[in-house]
Amino acid sequence: GEFNTEECGYDGGDCIPKSYTDCKGVIPNLIQDGKCHGGNYNTKECGYDGGDCIQFNEDFPNCNAHSPFRVGDGICDGGEFNTEE
C-alpha cells in the first residue's frame, strides 16, 4: 500500500520482516505462512518467502507466476499458469 514504500520507510519499519531485514515491499505475516508467494517474496533477500518457495523453485525453476501457490492446486487456472514451464 501507500505506506509500504521506500519513501515511507516501509511503514516506519513495520513492513520489514524481522528475520529478513533486507526484504522490502512485502507484508511480513505472509513470509513463511506455508504458501509460496511470488514477486518480492520469492527472493534471496526474503529467504524465498521464508522457505515457502524452495520446493516450488526446485520443481518449476523457469516458472515466474505471480501467485506460485496456485500452481498444482488442483484447479486449471489458465493464463500464466498454463505453460510448459
PDB file of C-alpha atoms in Angstrom, residues 20-48:
ATOM      1  CA  TYR A  20      14.881 -10.808   6.763  1.00  0.00           C
ATOM      2  CA  THR A  21      15.896  -7.177   7.241  1.00  0.00           C
ATOM      3  CA  ASP A  22      16.875  -6.782   3.559  1.00  0.00           C
ATOM      4  CA  CYS A  23      13.398  -7.964   2.476  1.00  0.00           C
ATOM      5  CA  LYS A  24      11.398  -4.936   1.351  1.00  0.00           C
ATOM      6  CA  GLY A  25       7.963  -4.256  -0.153  1.00  0.00           C
ATOM      7  CA  VAL A  26       6.197  -7.223   1.441  1.00  0.00           C
ATOM      8  CA  ILE A  27       3.629  -7.929   4.147  1.00  0.00           C
ATOM      9  CA  PRO A  28       5.647  -9.647   6.902  1.00  0.00           C
ATOM     10  CA  ASN A  29       2.911 -12.051   8.054  1.00  0.00           C
ATOM     11  CA  LEU A  30       2.854 -13.625   4.559  1.00  0.00           C
ATOM     12  CA  ILE A  31       6.504 -14.705   4.930  1.00  0.00           C
ATOM     13  CA  GLN A  32       6.735 -18.377   5.952  1.00  0.00           C
ATOM     14  CA  ASP A  33       2.964 -18.859   6.066  1.00  0.00           C
ATOM     15  CA  GLY A  34       3.022 -22.159   4.169  1.00  0.00           C
ATOM     16  CA  LYS A  35       2.236 -20.598   0.756  1.00  0.00           C
ATOM     17  CA  CYS A  36       4.789 -19.665  -1.877  1.00  0.00           C
ATOM     18  CA  HIS A  37       4.097 -16.049  -2.844  1.00  0.00           C
ATOM     19  CA  GLY A  38       5.762 -14.592  -5.937  1.00  0.00           C
ATOM     20  CA  GLY A  39       7.304 -11.223  -6.681  1.00  0.00           C
ATOM     21  CA  ASN A  40       9.257  -9.627  -3.839  1.00  0.00           C
ATOM     22  CA  TYR A  41       8.602 -12.614  -1.563  1.00  0.00           C
ATOM     23  CA  ASN A  42      10.381 -15.215  -3.718  1.00  0.00           C
ATOM     24  CA  THR A  43      13.819 -13.569  -3.492  1.00  0.00           C
ATOM     25  CA  LYS A  44      17.098 -14.307  -1.751  1.00  0.00           C
ATOM     26  CA  GLU A  45      16.560 -11.213   0.443  1.00  0.00           C
ATOM     27  CA  CYS A  46      13.255 -12.643   1.679  1.00  0.00           C
ATOM     28  CA  GLY A  47      14.607 -16.166   2.167  1.00  0.00           C
ATOM     29  CA  TYR A  48      12.486 -17.350  -0.768  1.00  0.00           C
TER      30      TYR A  48
END
